[in-house]
Amino acid sequence: MYTENDVERVLLSADQLKERVAQLAESITQDYKDTYPLFIAVLKGSFVFYSDLLRAVGMPVQADFMSVSSYGENAVSSGRVKIVKDSDADVRGRSVLIVEDIIDSGNTLYALKNLLLQRGAKSVKICALLDKASRRTADIAADYVGFEIEDEFVIGYGLDYAERYRNLPYVGILKRSVYEK
Ligand code: IMP
Ligand code: MG
């Protein structure tokens, strides 16, 4: 594929991703059975992970989507996010699972979780495929994590650099030469 020249190495193969997604789905299915949870994908990066997770989960769920960006440090610590695309669902009384591609600083998820709680969600948990735990500044942890990874820029399986590489079927480390030139 044309983009593969830009990949330093494959970090997580399609098979590894598939196996881990099945394990996450099993835990989530046990924890949420009989609650008809609302799964909110944080666009765009989570769309591939989300669609695989959703199909691996063995129960009825409501699917919805949001797109957010943070206002900056101060606004974020007060729990505010700029909503680019809002959820269509009424979250009051619902068990909500936010599905994210990767947690880095954690600022976005910190703000989004607080927003959904303020709107009256019964519970808000986070499922992140990837966790760069060493980069965390916000006081937040994911409830379900696929893989903890080192502080390297990764692409593929939904994750992008300048909107490219989202369609790679694996997670790879991007060559530094791509973003340092
Ligand atoms: P934060 O946790 O608020 O700092 O932001 C996390 C967001 O930054 C993720 O949802 C991604 O969109 C983006 N991001 C962080 N690290 C990477 C990476 O290695 N590759 C691609 N996107 C990333
Ligand atoms: Mg994202």
Short mmCIF file of C-alpha atoms and ligand atoms in Angstrom, two decimals:
data_model
loop_
_atom_site.label_atom_id
_atom_site.label_comp_id
_atom_site.label_asym_id
_atom_site.label_seq_id
_atom_site.Cartn_x
_atom_site.Cartn_y
_atom_site.Cartn_z
CA MET A 1 0.00 0.00 0.00
CA TYR A 2 1.24 3.50 -0.82
CA THR A 3 1.38 4.67 2.79
CA GLU A 4 3.42 1.80 4.13
CA ASN A 5 6.71 3.49 3.22
CA ASP A 6 5.92 6.01 5.97
CA VAL A 7 5.59 3.38 8.70
CA GLU A 8 8.61 2.84 10.96
CA ARG A 9 7.24 -0.46 12.24
CA VAL A 10 4.00 -2.22 12.99
CA LEU A 11 3.19 -1.85 16.69
CA LEU A 12 -0.07 -3.82 16.80
CA SER A 13 -1.03 -6.19 14.01
CA ALA A 14 -4.57 -6.66 12.73
CA ASP A 15 -4.68 -10.03 14.53
CA GLN A 16 -3.52 -8.56 17.85
CA LEU A 17 -6.13 -5.82 17.55
CA LYS A 18 -8.88 -8.28 16.77
CA GLU A 19 -8.00 -10.49 19.74
CA ARG A 20 -7.85 -7.57 22.19
CA VAL A 21 -11.08 -6.04 20.91
CA ALA A 22 -12.84 -9.36 21.55
CA GLN A 23 -11.52 -9.40 25.14
CA LEU A 24 -12.63 -5.82 25.77
CA ALA A 25 -16.06 -6.58 24.32
CA GLU A 26 -16.42 -9.56 26.62
CA SER A 27 -15.68 -7.49 29.76
CA ILE A 28 -17.98 -4.71 28.60
CA THR A 29 -20.78 -7.15 27.83
CA GLN A 30 -20.53 -8.60 31.35
CA ASP A 31 -20.43 -5.18 33.01
CA TYR A 32 -23.30 -3.64 31.02
CA LYS A 33 -25.70 -6.51 30.55
CA ASP A 34 -29.36 -5.48 30.95
CA THR A 35 -28.53 -1.75 30.97
CA TYR A 36 -29.01 -0.92 27.26
CA PRO A 37 -25.91 1.30 27.32
CA LEU A 38 -25.24 4.28 25.09
CA PHE A 39 -21.89 3.95 23.31
CA ILE A 40 -20.58 7.34 22.20
CA ALA A 41 -17.74 7.31 19.67
CA VAL A 42 -15.45 10.31 19.79
CA LEU A 43 -14.86 11.16 16.13
CA LYS A 44 -12.97 10.80 14.04
CA GLY A 45 -10.15 8.62 15.34
CA SER A 46 -12.28 6.01 17.09
CA PHE A 47 -14.51 5.04 14.16
CA VAL A 48 -12.65 1.86 13.18
CA PHE A 49 -12.18 0.62 16.75
CA TYR A 50 -15.78 1.56 17.54
CA SER A 51 -17.28 -0.40 14.67
CA ASP A 52 -15.26 -3.51 15.57
CA LEU A 53 -16.07 -3.18 19.29
CA LEU A 54 -19.76 -2.66 18.64
CA ARG A 55 -20.00 -5.81 16.55
CA ALA A 56 -18.09 -7.86 19.13
CA VAL A 57 -20.38 -6.83 21.98
CA GLY A 58 -23.10 -9.40 22.65
CA MET A 59 -26.02 -7.21 23.75
CA PRO A 60 -28.26 -4.41 22.54
CA VAL A 61 -26.55 -1.01 22.62
CA GLN A 62 -27.45 2.43 21.35
CA ALA A 63 -24.80 3.87 19.03
CA ASP A 64 -24.03 7.57 18.86
CA PHE A 65 -21.28 9.96 17.86
CA MET A 66 -19.69 13.17 19.08
CA SER A 67 -16.90 15.36 17.87
CA VAL A 68 -15.25 17.67 20.37
CA SER A 69 -12.25 19.90 20.80
CA SER A 70 -10.97 21.38 24.03
CA TYR A 71 -10.92 25.14 24.65
CA GLY A 72 -7.52 25.02 26.34
CA GLU A 73 -6.06 24.25 29.74
CA ASN A 74 -8.15 26.57 31.92
CA ALA A 75 -11.46 25.92 30.27
CA VAL A 76 -10.75 22.22 30.31
CA SER A 77 -10.10 22.06 34.01
CA SER A 78 -13.54 23.62 34.52
CA GLY A 79 -14.95 20.77 32.47
CA ARG A 80 -15.84 22.53 29.25
CA VAL A 81 -15.41 21.24 25.75
CA LYS A 82 -16.21 22.80 22.42
CA ILE A 83 -18.73 20.56 20.74
CA VAL A 84 -18.19 20.24 17.02
CA LYS A 85 -20.87 17.57 16.64
CA ASP A 86 -23.15 16.76 19.55
CA SER A 87 -24.78 13.50 20.53
CA ASP A 88 -28.38 13.06 19.35
CA ALA A 89 -29.26 11.03 22.43
CA ASP A 90 -30.78 12.16 25.72
CA VAL A 91 -28.17 10.92 28.20
CA ARG A 92 -30.25 11.47 31.35
CA GLY A 93 -30.29 8.32 33.42
CA ARG A 94 -28.24 6.40 30.85
CA SER A 95 -25.17 4.25 31.29
CA VAL A 96 -22.73 5.86 28.88
CA LEU A 97 -19.54 4.38 27.49
CA ILE A 98 -17.25 6.84 25.70
CA VAL A 99 -15.20 5.07 23.04
CA GLU A 100 -11.90 6.78 22.19
CA ASP A 101 -8.96 5.87 20.00
CA ILE A 102 -6.20 7.06 22.33
CA ILE A 103 -5.77 8.93 25.62
CA ASP A 104 -2.81 11.24 25.60
CA SER A 105 -2.99 14.21 28.01
CA GLY A 106 -6.52 13.14 28.92
CA ASN A 107 -7.84 16.71 28.68
CA THR A 108 -10.46 15.97 26.05
CA LEU A 109 -11.90 13.00 27.89
CA TYR A 110 -11.79 14.74 31.25
CA ALA A 111 -13.95 17.53 29.88
CA LEU A 112 -16.25 15.25 27.91
CA LYS A 113 -16.89 12.94 30.85
CA ASN A 114 -17.80 15.89 33.08
CA LEU A 115 -20.09 17.32 30.41
CA LEU A 116 -22.05 14.06 30.13
CA LEU A 117 -22.31 13.76 33.91
CA GLN A 118 -23.57 17.35 34.10
CA ARG A 119 -26.21 16.45 31.55
CA GLY A 120 -27.47 13.77 33.91
CA ALA A 121 -25.93 10.51 32.72
CA LYS A 122 -26.25 7.80 35.35
CA SER A 123 -22.67 6.67 34.75
CA VAL A 124 -19.91 7.59 32.32
CA LYS A 125 -17.07 5.19 31.65
CA ILE A 126 -14.29 5.34 29.11
CA CYS A 127 -12.99 2.68 26.75
CA ALA A 128 -9.76 3.65 24.97
CA LEU A 129 -7.96 1.43 22.52
CA LEU A 130 -4.59 3.00 23.31
CA ASP A 131 -3.24 4.68 26.42
CA LYS A 132 -0.09 6.83 26.48
CA ALA A 133 -0.13 6.83 30.28
CA SER A 134 3.22 8.63 30.60
CA ARG A 135 1.71 11.71 28.90
CA ARG A 136 -1.28 12.13 31.22
CA THR A 137 -1.82 15.56 32.79
CA ALA A 138 -5.57 15.46 33.47
CA ASP A 139 -6.86 13.53 36.45
CA ILE A 140 -8.59 10.80 34.49
CA ALA A 141 -8.18 7.11 33.74
CA ALA A 142 -9.87 4.87 31.21
CA ASP A 143 -12.01 2.07 32.61
CA TYR A 144 -11.14 -0.20 29.69
CA VAL A 145 -7.80 0.03 27.88
CA GLY A 146 -6.74 -2.02 24.89
CA PHE A 147 -3.01 -1.41 25.02
CA GLU A 148 -0.73 0.85 27.01
CA ILE A 149 1.87 2.24 24.62
CA GLU A 150 5.08 4.28 24.75
CA ASP A 151 5.15 7.95 23.86
CA GLU A 152 5.45 7.54 20.10
CA PHE A 153 3.24 8.91 17.34
CA VAL A 154 1.04 6.14 16.02
CA ILE A 155 -1.24 5.91 13.01
CA GLY A 156 -3.66 3.45 11.45
CA TYR A 157 -6.82 1.63 12.58
CA GLY A 158 -8.59 5.00 12.62
CA LEU A 159 -5.70 7.14 13.86
CA ASP A 160 -4.33 9.80 11.56
CA TYR A 161 -1.50 12.16 10.89
CA ALA A 162 -2.86 15.15 8.93
CA GLU A 163 -5.94 13.05 8.07
CA ARG A 164 -3.90 10.30 6.41
CA TYR A 165 -3.31 6.66 7.33
CA ARG A 166 -6.68 6.07 9.04
CA ASN A 167 -7.37 3.15 6.71
CA LEU A 168 -4.30 1.09 7.61
CA PRO A 169 -5.54 -2.20 9.13
CA TYR A 170 -2.89 -2.15 11.88
CA VAL A 171 -1.42 0.40 14.33
CA GLY A 172 2.02 1.54 13.25
CA ILE A 173 4.64 3.99 14.43
CA LEU A 174 4.96 6.88 11.98
CA LYS A 175 8.45 7.59 10.66
CA ARG A 176 9.81 10.78 12.19
CA SER A 177 10.90 11.95 8.75
CA VAL A 178 7.22 12.30 7.79
CA TYR A 179 6.43 14.95 10.39
CA GLU A 180 9.86 16.50 10.83
CA LYS A 181 10.34 17.49 7.21
P1 IMP B 1 -5.79 14.28 24.72
O1 IMP B 1 -5.85 13.02 25.52
O2 IMP B 1 -6.87 15.27 25.05
O3 IMP B 1 -4.42 14.92 24.78
O4 IMP B 1 -6.02 14.01 23.18
C1 IMP B 1 -6.09 12.75 22.66
C2 IMP B 1 -6.32 12.90 21.17
O5 IMP B 1 -5.11 13.30 20.52
C3 IMP B 1 -6.68 11.57 20.56
O6 IMP B 1 -8.07 11.36 20.53
C4 IMP B 1 -6.08 11.67 19.17
O7 IMP B 1 -7.01 12.29 18.30
C5 IMP B 1 -4.90 12.57 19.34
N1 IMP B 1 -3.63 11.80 19.47
C6 IMP B 1 -2.85 11.68 20.56
N2 IMP B 1 -1.78 10.89 20.32
C7 IMP B 1 -1.90 10.48 19.03
C8 IMP B 1 -1.09 9.61 18.19
O8 IMP B 1 -0.05 9.04 18.57
N3 IMP B 1 -1.55 9.43 16.93
C9 IMP B 1 -2.69 10.01 16.45
N4 IMP B 1 -3.47 10.81 17.20
C10 IMP B 1 -3.07 11.05 18.48
MG MG B 2 -9.47 11.56 19.02
#
